[in-house]
Structures are given as structure tokens and as C-alpha cells.
Amino acid sequence: VSTRVGVVVFPGSNCEHDAVEAIRSLGGAAELVWHGASSLGPVDAVVLPGGFAHGDYLRPGAIARFSPIMSAVQTFASEGGPVLGICNGFQVLTEAGFLPGALQKNRGLKFLCQTVELEVTSNRSVLTLDAQVAQRLRVPINHFEGNYTCDAATLAALEEQDRIVLRYCTNPNGSTGDIAGISNEAGNVVGLMPHPERACDPILGSADGAVLLRSFLQAANAARAA
Amino acid sequence: VGKSIRFSIDAGSEAGARAEVEDLCARFLTNPVIEDAAITIEGARS
């Protein structure tokens, strides 16, 4: 049986099919899960995709955290299940308190849509366990509120606990510490602003995102076997 | 000011209304990591 990944669809999500296609191309099984559902069903991992959940009204992720499915995602995460928030999904994870800090408007107040270079800075997360520390990956970003911020104590804790998963080689948006992605303490919940699902085939300009999603599928497989 | 939000609530007193709105701000209307809120209560009616 393939690794089963539930990709949550909020009203306004727009990268869910990209995520499903990327996971399938890497040998996983992916299914869409509506945000109004109260159960995730039989899944080994969960993706919160990019887009504009609930229209980003109030703030990105502010309303999505109250979607019924989020209780099930919370339970899944607390039991060690791999959870990945991509772009808007990262914003949802911070608003919902799965991950610390917040994503504020980009420095320069411009929407950014470009390929960036990332450096893997930790491989103890579900997104990077198959990657090498210091490995560089080319992955696109596509966001307005991608400027990661947190207080000094949180930043120190993230660094000390090896929870900064990816950093920008050239900071595009003002993020504190060049942070592109972080994990929770256990490493099973990861949020990142770049879109690995849009970089899983050379025809898309880069296949480097596959390194990350393959790690995620491996982690899901391991979690299922445990 | 990033945004201005006006709404009506029922409360027993002005202090009660303020407490409720402070709670709303902390949990939903603002993200305390990046936002502050200033609360003004106007037009209290009995």
C-alpha cells in the first residue's frame, strides 16, 4: 500500500492539486480532504497547501485555524503524525499555534514570485531527513506575507533545538534569520514558505523540491510502521 | 493603523465589554506576535 497523504482543501486553497500530483509522482497516494470534515480518514501524513484559505480575511490563516478539520490535524500532529504546511499552510500552522512566530508582510511590501536558493540547515525534520545539511535547493516562492518573525527568545530556542529547517541563501523578504522553514520540537510538524511541490520535475525549472517531499513520504512511512 | 474593526456586542457593563473585546483581540482579531490593538468603546447604551 502506498503512503497515504491527506491534502487539506480550504475555501481559497490553490496549490492542492500541485501537491497531490507531486506526491503521486513520487510514488505516494494523495487524497484531498475538505476543511469542513471532522476526520482525516486513514492517512499517514497531512499537507496544508498554499493559497488563500478563507480569502486570507483578517490575516492569512486566522480563520483557517477554526476550520473543523484542524482539530483532527491537531490530534494527528500530537500523536507524531507528519504534518507539512506549505506557504499559506505555514501561515495556518503559526496562527493555529502548531509552530511559533508569525509571517508578516514582505520587506518592501511586494508580492514575490521567483525561484530562490535554499540551504538545508537541519535534517532532523520530516521534510529534510533525506537531505544533507548545507545542501542547496532551488525552489520557488510565491507570497506576500512570507517574512518570518518571532521574538529573540523564540529565535534562540529554534536555533538551540535545531528547528530551523531551511534558510534562504539570499533573503528575499526580510525573514528573521533568513528563515524559510521551521519545525516543531519533535520535528514532525514543518512549515515553509517555498513551494517544493512546484519543483518536482525538471520541466518546472527544478526538481529539487522532490528531495523534500521524498523525505516527507519516508517519514510518513516510518510513522505508519511505528 | 493596519485595520479598523467596528462591531456591536451585548455586555452587562462597559468593563465587561472591554474584557470581552480584549479576549477577542488576543485570540482572534489580532496576532499578538505582529500586531497590537487599541480598543475604543463608544455609544454604550443601556
PDB file of C-alpha atoms in Angstrom:
ATOM      1  CA  VAL A   1       0.000   0.000   0.000  1.00  0.00           C
ATOM      2  CA  SER A   2       1.352   3.446  -0.924  1.00  0.00           C
ATOM      3  CA  THR A   3       1.920   6.069   1.703  1.00  0.00           C
ATOM      4  CA  ARG A   4      -1.356   7.960   2.078  1.00  0.00           C
ATOM      5  CA  VAL A   5      -1.207  11.719   2.286  1.00  0.00           C
ATOM      6  CA  GLY A   6      -4.250  13.845   3.044  1.00  0.00           C
ATOM      7  CA  VAL A   7      -4.099  17.267   1.381  1.00  0.00           C
ATOM      8  CA  VAL A   8      -6.481  19.646   3.144  1.00  0.00           C
ATOM      9  CA  VAL A   9      -8.580  21.925   0.948  1.00  0.00           C
ATOM     10  CA  PHE A  10      -9.809  25.185   2.455  1.00  0.00           C
ATOM     11  CA  PRO A  11     -12.047  27.566   0.529  1.00  0.00           C
ATOM     12  CA  GLY A  12      -9.379  29.543  -1.342  1.00  0.00           C
ATOM     13  CA  SER A  13      -6.617  26.933  -1.340  1.00  0.00           C
ATOM     14  CA  ASN A  14      -4.965  26.863  -4.765  1.00  0.00           C
ATOM     15  CA  CYS A  15      -1.975  24.551  -4.611  1.00  0.00           C
ATOM     16  CA  GLU A  16      -3.723  21.382  -3.504  1.00  0.00           C
ATOM     17  CA  HIS A  17      -3.616  19.742  -6.942  1.00  0.00           C
ATOM     18  CA  ASP A  18       0.063  20.585  -7.346  1.00  0.00           C
ATOM     19  CA  ALA A  19       0.700  18.857  -4.013  1.00  0.00           C
ATOM     20  CA  VAL A  20      -1.374  15.825  -4.992  1.00  0.00           C
ATOM     21  CA  GLU A  21       0.401  15.490  -8.347  1.00  0.00           C
ATOM     22  CA  ALA A  22       3.855  15.871  -6.809  1.00  0.00           C
ATOM     23  CA  ILE A  23       3.145  13.241  -4.136  1.00  0.00           C
ATOM     24  CA  ARG A  24       1.794  10.815  -6.741  1.00  0.00           C
ATOM     25  CA  SER A  25       4.804  11.382  -8.997  1.00  0.00           C
ATOM     26  CA  LEU A  26       6.995  10.320  -6.068  1.00  0.00           C
ATOM     27  CA  GLY A  27       5.031   7.118  -5.519  1.00  0.00           C
ATOM     28  CA  GLY A  28       2.749   8.246  -2.725  1.00  0.00           C
ATOM     29  CA  ALA A  29      -1.040   8.179  -2.661  1.00  0.00           C
ATOM     30  CA  ALA A  30      -2.719  11.525  -2.113  1.00  0.00           C
ATOM     31  CA  GLU A  31      -6.296  12.491  -1.458  1.00  0.00           C
ATOM     32  CA  LEU A  32      -7.988  15.818  -0.956  1.00  0.00           C
ATOM     33  CA  VAL A  33      -9.676  16.341   2.420  1.00  0.00           C
ATOM     34  CA  TRP A  34     -12.281  19.100   2.732  1.00  0.00           C
ATOM     35  CA  HIS A  35     -11.668  21.567   5.571  1.00  0.00           C
ATOM     36  CA  GLY A  36     -15.200  21.051   6.873  1.00  0.00           C
ATOM     37  CA  ALA A  37     -14.620  17.350   7.545  1.00  0.00           C
ATOM     38  CA  SER A  38     -14.195  16.356  11.173  1.00  0.00           C
ATOM     39  CA  SER A  39     -11.912  13.401  10.403  1.00  0.00           C
ATOM     40  CA  LEU A  40      -8.814  12.981   8.246  1.00  0.00           C
ATOM     41  CA  GLY A  41      -9.624   9.386   7.386  1.00  0.00           C
ATOM     42  CA  PRO A  42      -6.863   6.787   7.040  1.00  0.00           C
ATOM     43  CA  VAL A  43      -3.838   8.951   6.256  1.00  0.00           C
ATOM     44  CA  ASP A  44      -0.145   8.646   7.127  1.00  0.00           C
ATOM     45  CA  ALA A  45       0.647  12.336   6.638  1.00  0.00           C
ATOM     46  CA  VAL A  46      -1.109  15.666   6.174  1.00  0.00           C
ATOM     47  CA  VAL A  47      -0.324  18.600   3.885  1.00  0.00           C
ATOM     48  CA  LEU A  48      -1.796  22.062   4.369  1.00  0.00           C
ATOM     49  CA  PRO A  49      -1.319  23.546   0.904  1.00  0.00           C
ATOM     50  CA  GLY A  50      -0.740  27.047  -0.367  1.00  0.00           C
ATOM     51  CA  GLY A  51      -3.283  29.570  -1.497  1.00  0.00           C
ATOM     52  CA  PHE A  52      -5.546  31.930   0.381  1.00  0.00           C
ATOM     53  CA  ALA A  53      -7.578  29.907   2.867  1.00  0.00           C
ATOM     54  CA  HIS A  54     -10.844  31.696   3.608  1.00  0.00           C
ATOM     55  CA  GLY A  55      -9.632  34.506   1.368  1.00  0.00           C
ATOM     56  CA  ASP A  56      -6.907  35.413   3.894  1.00  0.00           C
ATOM     57  CA  TYR A  57      -9.564  37.605   5.515  1.00  0.00           C
ATOM     58  CA  LEU A  58      -8.371  39.274   8.707  1.00  0.00           C
ATOM     59  CA  ARG A  59      -4.909  37.673   8.323  1.00  0.00           C
ATOM     60  CA  PRO A  60      -3.588  34.658   6.428  1.00  0.00           C
ATOM     61  CA  GLY A  61      -4.525  31.581   8.436  1.00  0.00           C
ATOM     62  CA  ALA A  62      -6.523  33.479  11.048  1.00  0.00           C
ATOM     63  CA  ILE A  63      -9.839  31.926  10.069  1.00  0.00           C
ATOM     64  CA  ALA A  64      -8.493  28.617   8.741  1.00  0.00           C
ATOM     65  CA  ARG A  65      -7.340  27.651  12.202  1.00  0.00           C
ATOM     66  CA  PHE A  66     -11.021  27.417  13.175  1.00  0.00           C
ATOM     67  CA  SER A  67     -11.922  25.073  10.296  1.00  0.00           C
ATOM     68  CA  PRO A  68     -13.361  21.810  11.680  1.00  0.00           C
ATOM     69  CA  ILE A  69     -10.560  19.663  10.204  1.00  0.00           C
ATOM     70  CA  MET A  70      -7.948  21.487  12.276  1.00  0.00           C
ATOM     71  CA  SER A  71      -8.946  19.620  15.456  1.00  0.00           C
ATOM     72  CA  ALA A  72      -8.204  16.358  13.664  1.00  0.00           C
ATOM     73  CA  VAL A  73      -4.904  17.760  12.356  1.00  0.00           C
ATOM     74  CA  GLN A  74      -4.011  18.816  15.909  1.00  0.00           C
ATOM     75  CA  THR A  75      -4.665  15.322  17.236  1.00  0.00           C
ATOM     76  CA  PHE A  76      -2.748  13.755  14.337  1.00  0.00           C
ATOM     77  CA  ALA A  77       0.242  16.050  14.944  1.00  0.00           C
ATOM     78  CA  SER A  78       0.251  15.496  18.693  1.00  0.00           C
ATOM     79  CA  GLU A  79       0.463  11.737  18.062  1.00  0.00           C
ATOM     80  CA  GLY A  80       3.589  12.292  15.981  1.00  0.00           C
ATOM     81  CA  GLY A  81       1.995  12.241  12.538  1.00  0.00           C
ATOM     82  CA  PRO A  82       3.931  14.141   9.851  1.00  0.00           C
ATOM     83  CA  VAL A  83       2.299  17.493   9.028  1.00  0.00           C
ATOM     84  CA  LEU A  84       3.588  19.853   6.358  1.00  0.00           C
ATOM     85  CA  GLY A  85       2.353  23.417   5.843  1.00  0.00           C
ATOM     86  CA  ILE A  86       3.416  24.978   2.550  1.00  0.00           C
ATOM     87  CA  CYS A  87       3.179  28.774   2.151  1.00  0.00           C
ATOM     88  CA  ASN A  88      -0.379  29.554   3.264  1.00  0.00           C
ATOM     89  CA  GLY A  89      -0.235  26.228   5.107  1.00  0.00           C
ATOM     90  CA  PHE A  90       2.765  27.560   7.084  1.00  0.00           C
ATOM     91  CA  GLN A  91       0.741  30.664   7.925  1.00  0.00           C
ATOM     92  CA  VAL A  92      -2.111  28.429   9.119  1.00  0.00           C
ATOM     93  CA  LEU A  93       0.282  26.412  11.310  1.00  0.00           C
ATOM     94  CA  THR A  94       1.622  29.543  13.031  1.00  0.00           C
ATOM     95  CA  GLU A  95      -1.855  31.022  13.539  1.00  0.00           C
ATOM     96  CA  ALA A  96      -3.061  27.704  14.948  1.00  0.00           C
ATOM     97  CA  GLY A  97      -0.135  27.551  17.368  1.00  0.00           C
ATOM     98  CA  PHE A  98       1.487  24.404  15.924  1.00  0.00           C
ATOM     99  CA  LEU A  99       4.585  26.476  15.179  1.00  0.00           C
ATOM    100  CA  PRO A 100       5.868  29.653  16.890  1.00  0.00           C
ATOM    101  CA  GLY A 101       6.233  33.108  15.362  1.00  0.00           C
ATOM    102  CA  ALA A 102       4.293  34.686  12.525  1.00  0.00           C
ATOM    103  CA  LEU A 103       4.545  35.525   8.845  1.00  0.00           C
ATOM    104  CA  GLN A 104       4.276  39.249   8.253  1.00  0.00           C
ATOM    105  CA  LYS A 105       4.271  41.259   5.050  1.00  0.00           C
ATOM    106  CA  ASN A 106       7.416  41.057   2.946  1.00  0.00           C
ATOM    107  CA  ARG A 107      10.041  43.697   3.474  1.00  0.00           C
ATOM    108  CA  GLY A 108       9.437  46.167   0.647  1.00  0.00           C
ATOM    109  CA  LEU A 109       5.706  45.316   0.561  1.00  0.00           C
ATOM    110  CA  LYS A 110       5.928  43.494  -2.760  1.00  0.00           C
ATOM    111  CA  PHE A 111       4.337  40.181  -3.672  1.00  0.00           C
ATOM    112  CA  LEU A 112       7.270  37.908  -4.567  1.00  0.00           C
ATOM    113  CA  CYS A 113       7.109  35.194  -7.212  1.00  0.00           C
ATOM    114  CA  GLN A 114      10.542  33.840  -8.073  1.00  0.00           C
ATOM    115  CA  THR A 115      12.827  30.863  -7.708  1.00  0.00           C
ATOM    116  CA  VAL A 116      15.102  31.139  -4.693  1.00  0.00           C
ATOM    117  CA  GLU A 117      18.055  29.180  -3.412  1.00  0.00           C
ATOM    118  CA  LEU A 118      17.609  27.467  -0.058  1.00  0.00           C
ATOM    119  CA  GLU A 119      20.098  25.851   2.267  1.00  0.00           C
ATOM    120  CA  VAL A 120      19.140  22.832   4.326  1.00  0.00           C
ATOM    121  CA  THR A 121      20.119  23.719   7.885  1.00  0.00           C
ATOM    122  CA  SER A 122      18.705  20.746   9.774  1.00  0.00           C
ATOM    123  CA  ASN A 123      17.877  17.201   8.735  1.00  0.00           C
ATOM    124  CA  ARG A 124      16.057  16.149  11.854  1.00  0.00           C
ATOM    125  CA  SER A 125      12.652  17.198  10.483  1.00  0.00           C
ATOM    126  CA  VAL A 126      10.211  15.102   8.467  1.00  0.00           C
ATOM    127  CA  LEU A 127      10.849  17.378   5.483  1.00  0.00           C
ATOM    128  CA  THR A 128      14.623  17.080   5.444  1.00  0.00           C
ATOM    129  CA  LEU A 129      15.549  13.708   6.906  1.00  0.00           C
ATOM    130  CA  ASP A 130      16.711  12.509   3.483  1.00  0.00           C
ATOM    131  CA  ALA A 131      18.564  15.752   2.703  1.00  0.00           C
ATOM    132  CA  GLN A 132      22.082  16.757   3.646  1.00  0.00           C
ATOM    133  CA  VAL A 133      22.816  19.706   5.906  1.00  0.00           C
ATOM    134  CA  ALA A 134      24.314  22.505   3.763  1.00  0.00           C
ATOM    135  CA  GLN A 135      22.662  21.042   0.664  1.00  0.00           C
ATOM    136  CA  ARG A 136      21.349  23.786  -1.612  1.00  0.00           C
ATOM    137  CA  LEU A 137      17.948  23.564  -3.289  1.00  0.00           C
ATOM    138  CA  ARG A 138      16.268  25.754  -5.903  1.00  0.00           C
ATOM    139  CA  VAL A 139      12.569  26.114  -5.093  1.00  0.00           C
ATOM    140  CA  PRO A 140      10.040  28.828  -5.982  1.00  0.00           C
ATOM    141  CA  ILE A 141       8.416  31.253  -3.561  1.00  0.00           C
ATOM    142  CA  ASN A 142       5.068  32.909  -4.216  1.00  0.00           C
ATOM    143  CA  HIS A 143       3.906  35.068  -1.339  1.00  0.00           C
ATOM    144  CA  PHE A 144       3.132  38.485   0.100  1.00  0.00           C
ATOM    145  CA  GLU A 145       3.238  37.575   3.788  1.00  0.00           C
ATOM    146  CA  GLY A 146       6.341  35.407   3.952  1.00  0.00           C
ATOM    147  CA  ASN A 147       8.535  37.457   6.233  1.00  0.00           C
ATOM    148  CA  TYR A 148       9.040  35.154   9.210  1.00  0.00           C
ATOM    149  CA  THR A 149       9.279  36.908  12.540  1.00  0.00           C
ATOM    150  CA  CYS A 150       9.478  35.904  16.184  1.00  0.00           C
ATOM    151  CA  ASP A 151      10.881  37.298  19.404  1.00  0.00           C
ATOM    152  CA  ALA A 152      14.526  36.845  20.364  1.00  0.00           C
ATOM    153  CA  ALA A 153      13.791  34.099  22.892  1.00  0.00           C
ATOM    154  CA  THR A 154      11.873  32.078  20.295  1.00  0.00           C
ATOM    155  CA  LEU A 155      14.651  32.515  17.747  1.00  0.00           C
ATOM    156  CA  ALA A 156      17.225  31.355  20.289  1.00  0.00           C
ATOM    157  CA  ALA A 157      15.100  28.301  21.099  1.00  0.00           C
ATOM    158  CA  LEU A 158      14.640  27.469  17.408  1.00  0.00           C
ATOM    159  CA  GLU A 159      18.395  27.621  16.879  1.00  0.00           C
ATOM    160  CA  GLU A 160      19.290  25.740  20.030  1.00  0.00           C
ATOM    161  CA  GLN A 161      16.789  22.977  19.295  1.00  0.00           C
ATOM    162  CA  ASP A 162      17.891  22.667  15.658  1.00  0.00           C
ATOM    163  CA  ARG A 163      14.413  23.584  14.419  1.00  0.00           C
ATOM    164  CA  ILE A 164      15.394  25.929  11.596  1.00  0.00           C
ATOM    165  CA  VAL A 165      14.990  23.544   8.701  1.00  0.00           C
ATOM    166  CA  LEU A 166      15.679  25.771   5.679  1.00  0.00           C
ATOM    167  CA  ARG A 167      17.241  29.197   5.250  1.00  0.00           C
ATOM    168  CA  TYR A 168      17.314  31.490   2.234  1.00  0.00           C
ATOM    169  CA  CYS A 169      20.786  31.855   0.712  1.00  0.00           C
ATOM    170  CA  THR A 170      19.778  35.390  -0.294  1.00  0.00           C
ATOM    171  CA  ASN A 171      16.998  36.743   1.911  1.00  0.00           C
ATOM    172  CA  PRO A 172      14.132  37.796  -0.399  1.00  0.00           C
ATOM    173  CA  ASN A 173      11.547  39.020   2.093  1.00  0.00           C
ATOM    174  CA  GLY A 174      13.167  40.202   5.330  1.00  0.00           C
ATOM    175  CA  SER A 175      12.682  36.978   7.275  1.00  0.00           C
ATOM    176  CA  THR A 176      14.340  36.880  10.678  1.00  0.00           C
ATOM    177  CA  GLY A 177      17.495  34.763  10.477  1.00  0.00           C
ATOM    178  CA  ASP A 178      16.889  34.159   6.745  1.00  0.00           C
ATOM    179  CA  ILE A 179      14.336  31.574   7.873  1.00  0.00           C
ATOM    180  CA  ALA A 180      12.417  29.841   5.095  1.00  0.00           C
ATOM    181  CA  GLY A 181      11.083  26.934   7.153  1.00  0.00           C
ATOM    182  CA  ILE A 182      10.932  25.667  10.739  1.00  0.00           C
ATOM    183  CA  SER A 183       9.748  22.605  12.609  1.00  0.00           C
ATOM    184  CA  ASN A 184       8.152  21.926  15.954  1.00  0.00           C
ATOM    185  CA  GLU A 185      10.261  20.471  18.740  1.00  0.00           C
ATOM    186  CA  ALA A 186       9.588  16.867  17.740  1.00  0.00           C
ATOM    187  CA  GLY A 187      10.348  17.584  14.085  1.00  0.00           C
ATOM    188  CA  ASN A 188       7.102  16.063  12.794  1.00  0.00           C
ATOM    189  CA  VAL A 189       5.403  19.401  12.010  1.00  0.00           C
ATOM    190  CA  VAL A 190       7.120  21.597   9.432  1.00  0.00           C
ATOM    191  CA  GLY A 191       6.116  24.876   7.836  1.00  0.00           C
ATOM    192  CA  LEU A 192       7.917  26.550   4.951  1.00  0.00           C
ATOM    193  CA  MET A 193       7.151  29.432   2.608  1.00  0.00           C
ATOM    194  CA  PRO A 194       8.745  27.995  -0.577  1.00  0.00           C
ATOM    195  CA  HIS A 195       6.770  25.532  -2.709  1.00  0.00           C
ATOM    196  CA  PRO A 196       8.563  22.159  -3.054  1.00  0.00           C
ATOM    197  CA  GLU A 197       5.509  20.711  -4.845  1.00  0.00           C
ATOM    198  CA  ARG A 198       6.138  23.154  -7.685  1.00  0.00           C
ATOM    199  CA  ALA A 199       9.714  21.967  -8.126  1.00  0.00           C
ATOM    200  CA  CYS A 200       9.392  18.205  -8.508  1.00  0.00           C
ATOM    201  CA  ASP A 201      10.068  17.878 -12.225  1.00  0.00           C
ATOM    202  CA  PRO A 202      12.856  19.355 -14.386  1.00  0.00           C
ATOM    203  CA  ILE A 203      10.198  20.661 -16.770  1.00  0.00           C
ATOM    204  CA  LEU A 204       9.117  23.049 -13.984  1.00  0.00           C
ATOM    205  CA  GLY A 205      12.606  24.535 -13.790  1.00  0.00           C
ATOM    206  CA  SER A 206      13.806  22.499 -10.822  1.00  0.00           C
ATOM    207  CA  ALA A 207      13.292  19.062  -9.354  1.00  0.00           C
ATOM    208  CA  ASP A 208      14.945  19.960  -6.045  1.00  0.00           C
ATOM    209  CA  GLY A 209      11.616  20.002  -4.204  1.00  0.00           C
ATOM    210  CA  ALA A 210      11.454  16.244  -4.670  1.00  0.00           C
ATOM    211  CA  VAL A 211      14.266  15.863  -2.120  1.00  0.00           C
ATOM    212  CA  LEU A 212      11.975  17.418   0.464  1.00  0.00           C
ATOM    213  CA  LEU A 213       8.747  15.629  -0.447  1.00  0.00           C
ATOM    214  CA  ARG A 214      10.555  12.295  -0.683  1.00  0.00           C
ATOM    215  CA  SER A 215      11.766  12.843   2.891  1.00  0.00           C
ATOM    216  CA  PHE A 216       8.212  13.653   3.916  1.00  0.00           C
ATOM    217  CA  LEU A 217       6.901  10.418   2.346  1.00  0.00           C
ATOM    218  CA  GLN A 218       9.662   8.439   4.053  1.00  0.00           C
ATOM    219  CA  ALA A 219       8.736   9.971   7.384  1.00  0.00           C
ATOM    220  CA  ALA A 220       5.085   9.119   6.756  1.00  0.00           C
ATOM    221  CA  ASN A 221       6.033   5.535   6.001  1.00  0.00           C
ATOM    222  CA  ALA A 222       8.108   5.308   9.155  1.00  0.00           C
ATOM    223  CA  ALA A 223       5.296   6.800  11.237  1.00  0.00           C
ATOM    224  CA  ARG A 224       2.876   4.242   9.841  1.00  0.00           C
ATOM    225  CA  ALA A 225       5.212   1.346  10.589  1.00  0.00           C
ATOM    226  CA  ALA A 226       5.805   2.547  14.150  1.00  0.00           C
TER     227      ALA A 226
ATOM    228  CA  VAL B   1      -3.400  51.742  11.634  1.00  0.00           C
ATOM    229  CA  GLY B   2      -3.384  48.409   9.820  1.00  0.00           C
ATOM    230  CA  LYS B   3      -7.101  47.876  10.100  1.00  0.00           C
ATOM    231  CA  SER B   4     -10.105  49.263  11.933  1.00  0.00           C
ATOM    232  CA  ILE B   5     -12.837  46.875  13.018  1.00  0.00           C
ATOM    233  CA  ARG B   6     -16.180  48.149  14.362  1.00  0.00           C
ATOM    234  CA  PHE B   7     -18.829  45.928  15.837  1.00  0.00           C
ATOM    235  CA  SER B   8     -21.560  45.824  18.467  1.00  0.00           C
ATOM    236  CA  ILE B   9     -21.705  43.442  21.384  1.00  0.00           C
ATOM    237  CA  ASP B  10     -24.087  42.894  24.273  1.00  0.00           C
ATOM    238  CA  ALA B  11     -22.465  43.197  27.667  1.00  0.00           C
ATOM    239  CA  GLY B  12     -23.607  43.943  31.205  1.00  0.00           C
ATOM    240  CA  SER B  13     -21.177  46.807  31.662  1.00  0.00           C
ATOM    241  CA  GLU B  14     -18.533  48.793  29.865  1.00  0.00           C
ATOM    242  CA  ALA B  15     -15.855  46.922  31.792  1.00  0.00           C
ATOM    243  CA  GLY B  16     -17.443  43.630  30.768  1.00  0.00           C
ATOM    244  CA  ALA B  17     -17.495  44.733  27.123  1.00  0.00           C
ATOM    245  CA  ARG B  18     -13.841  45.732  27.304  1.00  0.00           C
ATOM    246  CA  ALA B  19     -12.831  42.412  28.838  1.00  0.00           C
ATOM    247  CA  GLU B  20     -14.663  40.533  26.122  1.00  0.00           C
ATOM    248  CA  VAL B  21     -13.102  42.576  23.324  1.00  0.00           C
ATOM    249  CA  GLU B  22      -9.632  42.225  24.857  1.00  0.00           C
ATOM    250  CA  ASP B  23     -10.128  38.480  24.851  1.00  0.00           C
ATOM    251  CA  LEU B  24     -11.340  38.573  21.223  1.00  0.00           C
ATOM    252  CA  CYS B  25      -8.293  40.598  20.243  1.00  0.00           C
ATOM    253  CA  ALA B  26      -5.903  38.214  21.952  1.00  0.00           C
ATOM    254  CA  ARG B  27      -7.417  35.072  20.477  1.00  0.00           C
ATOM    255  CA  PHE B  28      -8.593  36.122  17.045  1.00  0.00           C
ATOM    256  CA  LEU B  29      -8.731  39.737  15.892  1.00  0.00           C
ATOM    257  CA  THR B  30      -5.009  40.351  16.258  1.00  0.00           C
ATOM    258  CA  ASN B  31      -1.937  38.174  16.123  1.00  0.00           C
ATOM    259  CA  PRO B  32      -0.019  39.298  19.220  1.00  0.00           C
ATOM    260  CA  VAL B  33       3.287  38.304  17.587  1.00  0.00           C
ATOM    261  CA  ILE B  34       2.968  41.073  14.979  1.00  0.00           C
ATOM    262  CA  GLU B  35       0.025  43.258  15.951  1.00  0.00           C
ATOM    263  CA  ASP B  36      -1.169  45.497  18.772  1.00  0.00           C
ATOM    264  CA  ALA B  37      -4.755  46.505  19.387  1.00  0.00           C
ATOM    265  CA  ALA B  38      -6.242  49.732  20.723  1.00  0.00           C
ATOM    266  CA  ILE B  39      -9.816  49.391  21.929  1.00  0.00           C
ATOM    267  CA  THR B  40     -12.304  52.254  21.957  1.00  0.00           C
ATOM    268  CA  ILE B  41     -15.785  51.734  23.325  1.00  0.00           C
ATOM    269  CA  GLU B  42     -18.324  54.204  22.068  1.00  0.00           C
ATOM    270  CA  GLY B  43     -22.060  54.673  22.266  1.00  0.00           C
ATOM    271  CA  ALA B  44     -22.699  52.390  25.237  1.00  0.00           C
ATOM    272  CA  ARG B  45     -26.459  52.073  25.615  1.00  0.00           C
ATOM    273  CA  SER B  46     -28.428  50.608  28.457  1.00  0.00           C
TER     274      SER B  46
END
